Steps between C-alpha positions, in 0.01 A plus 500: 500500500759265348413237761130517403587458133720197576227339715240562229729350235568188709126447565424535128770247407372250759142535373603446139718204602204339678284526187793377289532188714125435464515528124814297438486228759130428542450503123787383276528630146318305234767321298582156367624381839158530663195289422154625600159343497241708319166593653317251280701212646401612850136517401510136390581384853216356706538643848633802686747271672668438163543869422859621523506791745824611338352554155604834346158663538457395865854610585458838333160548662647433844772760458246758382266438794793503743567863401228734638380753242204693638391775260749791497769270646588277205872581468644170628284269291562715191875478557475123541311462171749726325789273602307177445408593142830664406687179588280323245602727217222758506564866443342691788349845465400671824199725457380762748635653818828354628328410830217312325628341183301300248684212332482470120695191390561400140747340260612653173385856438266680742234525229522144360247333731153431363362348820526641852453303822431733792388507864550707814759435771335689787244367746254659743605372839802351670562271794398157371817294442559239231360161600400184316208305647333204326616605156400865547748788518408776746657843543448867424479540124525124444186511286462861386714523308835329564357169381439667164850652491668165572284313248555757225878498539513121509271467198719726288819328617357162397388629160844647435683189617284277278532748210125531460536878473775716355725660758366851435126438453383529863579754771429514874372799697461503878360817651465668836177663616265240357291510816488882517354610165826448313674770703866509396448183298297449183425872495874555442537207260220645285738779395740262322484377141275193493585263213287206615210352307376304804520563875432214744419637846549282806238496775332211688220362283464135598697406185215635284523784250328813629251653257433805719614636833347756733527873473619673815422821686734597785413790729745636755345682796628728776289643781370462853490138614131497591410653165710242317332215689157631397622550146630143474160371605334722241720359224418144605125560491477739203726340239298232323676499161819341632674326787625733774808453717594760763823533694633740763865606476471680834239699697482778243569323171305231319453358152208352311545254215206418273526222240239479227429325171223726370479865399747727679253789477261321737776455758610862465145624561473296819841619622414866438179454698693374804772765475241779482371405846836556670635848437791504746698218342791534257498232231692375196341298220654254253325259266515291188227299326477120463757350263436248224752240382545254216408149608451284190791261539459124447524299822412783740180565694393860565394691809411849624735638765427706810864612501661784307823518301748745351329479162319837530833677551670351192366669188550339163338316212602146589326177594450460875472179700461458876594169660659356810503227765298489819160593640440871444284522815813433710684806370583738787354252752681417827525137383613589148651197329549317172519126445818350359286326239358834379847653494631222277194503276528876456843455343343279237213747458731794434698288253181427304393865502838619373503245218140586407583871492795436267300299247 
């Protein structure tokens, strides 16, 4: 028994030491001895060849993508962010289960911040390693949503360094479970006191402000394989009020995801019709309606998004914005990627949104 405890302790120390080395040596503390280019200076350069691959946002993004964080397995990337931000003077509150911790980072008092920058740290699939090809960064989670996380952190660091915001006006929140209906993530965060007047959510949006994003219905199914196959076909042909995606977990389990921008009642009616035809299937049902966001900010175009966000799970009377780098159609795709140009421009975009929210 004692031997097991000693081995466990040694493994824990080694894991923490590895994250510590990442945070301290890949990213030095921001002080007077270090000089950084801001995102705006990068944007003024004329070609990808001139872009410094060792800029703070690109470096941070690489470390995030290098750490796999498939939904329900976000521990290592959360620990990395905890160390990275604490070395920069943030107070870190860990919210949720100790195995799946959400990172709330702030300066000053916990309830000082008027603006919140937030995104999710989990992704849907693993196996695609970090790679840069022709100015594009590939890898699991590289677009959705680690590009947003890196850009949000860098934007706030620049604003603080240049004293464009007070040290306690803006907080950061990075959650688990963003790809699984907020499970363990924003659902847990929603229980805390929420002092913010504005929340800026990070999701790929092509650098446009999202005016509305899709509602989602997710149906979990268990039953005989042949019945499930027939049922999947029925969903594909019968659901006309939204876009249907089906996926088999194994021979006896499947899921159906329906994204829609119209009336949820129409989708529900179509789903009930399909379910009523297959009596010997056990199902679960989760849904939320389309979400609307503020989008009247000078200098930004607007778009409607086919993606979803954690906004439905965070209740509160505050302004909501949704913005991020990259093509939203590449989220969850095998060739998921974000361009370095978009990553750099997103830093500037988040800076502008924060300053606008504080006016």
